[in-house]
PDB file of C-alpha atoms in Angstrom:
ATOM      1  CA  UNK T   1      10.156  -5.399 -30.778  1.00  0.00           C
ATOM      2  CA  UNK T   2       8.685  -2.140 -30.052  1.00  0.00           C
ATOM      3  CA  UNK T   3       9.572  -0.890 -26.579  1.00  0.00           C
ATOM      4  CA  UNK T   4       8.376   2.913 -26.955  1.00  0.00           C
ATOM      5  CA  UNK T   5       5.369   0.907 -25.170  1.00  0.00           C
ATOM      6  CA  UNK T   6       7.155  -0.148 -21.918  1.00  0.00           C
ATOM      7  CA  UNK T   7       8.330   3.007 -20.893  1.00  0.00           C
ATOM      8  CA  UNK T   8       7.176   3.888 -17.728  1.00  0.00           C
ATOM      9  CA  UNK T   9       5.201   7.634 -17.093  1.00  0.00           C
ATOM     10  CA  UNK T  10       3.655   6.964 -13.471  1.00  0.00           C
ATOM     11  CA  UNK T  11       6.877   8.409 -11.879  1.00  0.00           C
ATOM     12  CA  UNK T  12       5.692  11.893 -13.388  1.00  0.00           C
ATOM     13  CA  UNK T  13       4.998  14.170 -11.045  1.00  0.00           C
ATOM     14  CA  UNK T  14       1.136  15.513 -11.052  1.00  0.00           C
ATOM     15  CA  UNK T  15       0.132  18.954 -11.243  1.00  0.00           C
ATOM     16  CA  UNK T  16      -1.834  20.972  -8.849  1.00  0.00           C
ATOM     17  CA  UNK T  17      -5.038  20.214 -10.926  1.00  0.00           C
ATOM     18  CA  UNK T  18      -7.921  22.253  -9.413  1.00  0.00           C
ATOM     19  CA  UNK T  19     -10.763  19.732  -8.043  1.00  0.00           C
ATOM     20  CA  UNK T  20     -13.852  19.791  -9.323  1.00  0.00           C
ATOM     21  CA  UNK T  21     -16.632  19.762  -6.746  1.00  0.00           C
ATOM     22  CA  UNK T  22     -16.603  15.811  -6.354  1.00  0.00           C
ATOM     23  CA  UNK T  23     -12.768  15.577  -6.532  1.00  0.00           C
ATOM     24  CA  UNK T  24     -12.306  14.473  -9.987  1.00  0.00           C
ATOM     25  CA  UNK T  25     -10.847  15.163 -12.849  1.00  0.00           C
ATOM     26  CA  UNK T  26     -11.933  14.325 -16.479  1.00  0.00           C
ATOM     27  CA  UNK T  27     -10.109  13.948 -19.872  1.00  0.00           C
ATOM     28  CA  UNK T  28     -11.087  12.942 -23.098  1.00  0.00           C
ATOM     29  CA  UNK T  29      -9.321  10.836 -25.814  1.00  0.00           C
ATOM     30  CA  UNK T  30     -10.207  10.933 -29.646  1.00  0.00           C
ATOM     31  CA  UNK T  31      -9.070   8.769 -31.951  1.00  0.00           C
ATOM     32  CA  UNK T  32      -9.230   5.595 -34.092  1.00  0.00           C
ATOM     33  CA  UNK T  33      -7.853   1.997 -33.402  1.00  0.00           C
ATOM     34  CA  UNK T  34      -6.790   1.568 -36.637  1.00  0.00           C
ATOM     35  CA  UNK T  35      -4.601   5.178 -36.765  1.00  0.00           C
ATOM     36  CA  UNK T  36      -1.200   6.257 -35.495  1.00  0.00           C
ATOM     37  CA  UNK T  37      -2.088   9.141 -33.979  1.00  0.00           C
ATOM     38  CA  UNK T  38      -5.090  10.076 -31.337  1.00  0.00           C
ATOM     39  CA  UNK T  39      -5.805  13.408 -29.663  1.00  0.00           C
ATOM     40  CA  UNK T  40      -5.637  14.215 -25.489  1.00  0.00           C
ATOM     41  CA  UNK T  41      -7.795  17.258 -23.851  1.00  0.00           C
ATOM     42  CA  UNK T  42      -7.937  18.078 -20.584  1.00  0.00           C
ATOM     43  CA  UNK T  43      -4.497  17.132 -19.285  1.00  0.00           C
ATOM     44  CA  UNK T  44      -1.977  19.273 -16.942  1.00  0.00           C
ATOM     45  CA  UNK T  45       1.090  20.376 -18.398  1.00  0.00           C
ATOM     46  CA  UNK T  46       3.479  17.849 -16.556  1.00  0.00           C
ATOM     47  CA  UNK T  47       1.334  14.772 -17.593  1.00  0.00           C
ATOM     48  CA  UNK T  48       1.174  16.558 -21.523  1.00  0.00           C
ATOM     49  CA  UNK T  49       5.888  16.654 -20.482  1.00  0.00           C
ATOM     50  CA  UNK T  50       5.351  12.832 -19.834  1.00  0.00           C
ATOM     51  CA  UNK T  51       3.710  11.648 -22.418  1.00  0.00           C
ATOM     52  CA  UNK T  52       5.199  13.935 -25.057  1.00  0.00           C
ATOM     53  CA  UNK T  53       8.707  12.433 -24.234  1.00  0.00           C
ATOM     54  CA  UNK T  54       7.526   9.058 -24.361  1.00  0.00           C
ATOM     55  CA  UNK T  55       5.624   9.180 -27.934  1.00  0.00           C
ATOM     56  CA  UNK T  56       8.192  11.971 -29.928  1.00  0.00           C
ATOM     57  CA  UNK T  57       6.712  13.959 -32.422  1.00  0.00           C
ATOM     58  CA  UNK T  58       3.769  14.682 -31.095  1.00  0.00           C
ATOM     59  CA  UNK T  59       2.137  18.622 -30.764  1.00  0.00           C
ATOM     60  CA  UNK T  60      -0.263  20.572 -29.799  1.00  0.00           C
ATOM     61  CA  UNK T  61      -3.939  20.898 -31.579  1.00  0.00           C
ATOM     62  CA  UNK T  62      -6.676  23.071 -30.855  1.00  0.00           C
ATOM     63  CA  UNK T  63      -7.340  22.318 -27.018  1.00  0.00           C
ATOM     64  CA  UNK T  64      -5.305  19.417 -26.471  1.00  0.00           C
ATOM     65  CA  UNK T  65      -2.304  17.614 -27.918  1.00  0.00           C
ATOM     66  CA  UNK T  66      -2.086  15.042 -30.690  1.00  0.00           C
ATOM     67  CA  UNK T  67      -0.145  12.343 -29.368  1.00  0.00           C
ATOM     68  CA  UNK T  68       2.107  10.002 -32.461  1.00  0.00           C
ATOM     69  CA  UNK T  69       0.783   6.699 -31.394  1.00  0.00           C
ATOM     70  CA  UNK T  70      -1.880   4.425 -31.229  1.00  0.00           C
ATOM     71  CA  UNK T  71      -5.320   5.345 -29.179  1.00  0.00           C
ATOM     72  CA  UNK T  72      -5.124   1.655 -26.375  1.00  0.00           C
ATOM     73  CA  UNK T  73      -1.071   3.001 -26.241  1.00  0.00           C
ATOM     74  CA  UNK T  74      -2.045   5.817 -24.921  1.00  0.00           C
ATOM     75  CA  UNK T  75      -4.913   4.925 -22.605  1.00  0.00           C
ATOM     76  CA  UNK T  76      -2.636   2.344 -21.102  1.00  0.00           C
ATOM     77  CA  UNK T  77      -0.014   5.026 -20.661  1.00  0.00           C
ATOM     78  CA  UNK T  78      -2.702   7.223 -19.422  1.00  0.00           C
ATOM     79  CA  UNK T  79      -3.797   4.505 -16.811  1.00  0.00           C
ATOM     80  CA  UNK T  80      -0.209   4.729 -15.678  1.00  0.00           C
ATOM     81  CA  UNK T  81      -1.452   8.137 -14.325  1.00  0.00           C
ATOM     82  CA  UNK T  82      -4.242   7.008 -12.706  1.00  0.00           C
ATOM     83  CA  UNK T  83      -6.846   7.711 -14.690  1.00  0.00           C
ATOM     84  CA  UNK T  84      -9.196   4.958 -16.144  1.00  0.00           C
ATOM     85  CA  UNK T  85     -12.207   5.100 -19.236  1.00  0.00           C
ATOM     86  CA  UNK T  86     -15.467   5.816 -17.651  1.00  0.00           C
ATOM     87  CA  UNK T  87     -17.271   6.081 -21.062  1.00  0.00           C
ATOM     88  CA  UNK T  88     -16.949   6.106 -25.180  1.00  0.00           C
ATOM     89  CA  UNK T  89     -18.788   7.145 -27.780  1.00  0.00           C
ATOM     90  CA  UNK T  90     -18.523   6.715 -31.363  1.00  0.00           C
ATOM     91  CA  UNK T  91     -17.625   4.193 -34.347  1.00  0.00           C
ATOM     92  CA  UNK T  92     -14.958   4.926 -36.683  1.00  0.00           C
ATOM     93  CA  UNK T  93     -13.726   8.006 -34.718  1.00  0.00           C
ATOM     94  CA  UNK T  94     -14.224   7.290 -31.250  1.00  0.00           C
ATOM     95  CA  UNK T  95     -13.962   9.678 -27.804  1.00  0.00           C
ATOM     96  CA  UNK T  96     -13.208   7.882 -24.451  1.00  0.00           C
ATOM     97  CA  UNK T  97     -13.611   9.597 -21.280  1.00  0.00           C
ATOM     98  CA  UNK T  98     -11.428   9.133 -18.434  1.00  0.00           C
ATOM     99  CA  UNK T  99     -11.406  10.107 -15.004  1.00  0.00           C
ATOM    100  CA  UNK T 100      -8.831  10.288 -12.006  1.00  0.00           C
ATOM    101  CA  UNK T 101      -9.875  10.914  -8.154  1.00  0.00           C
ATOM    102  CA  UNK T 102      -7.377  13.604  -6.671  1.00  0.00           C
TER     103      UNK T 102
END
């Protein structure tokens, strides 16, 4: 059994993220749910510490980081957070949104 996918990331500590005008802030996921891999923008450098020690391997890409696991892994890792999927777009290659209140 796979148990990369229990490890805990809510204890990370948060960055100082600056607020947007209604106190949120957005990220964006790309990816497939049949690939390996999936991309993160948008996300501080202690939650990119976090999740980079949970899924090994992964690096950085042009604005964001590509992330060695599976795109619902990482949303529910992401959730962990406290962010959750406002919106998605797409069919093969597919971009969530997520948001978190601060």
């Amino acid at each position: 059994m796979d148990t990369k996918g229990s490890q805990n990331v809510s204890g990370t500590n948060l960055p100082n993220i600056p607020m947007s005008e209604d106190g949120v802030v957005y990220i964006a996921v790309k990816g497939s749910i049949h690939a390996n891999d999936c991309s993160v923008f948008g996300l501080g450098s202690e939650e990119i510490k976090a999740l980079t020690k949970k899924y090994p391997g992964s690096g950085n890409v042009v604005n964001g980081v590509a992330m060695k696991t599976n795109v619902l892994e990482l949303i529910n890792s992401l959730s962990q957070l406290g962010y959750k999927v406002v919106t998605s777009t797409g069919e093969a290659e597919i971009i969530w949104t997520l948001q978190r209140d601060i």
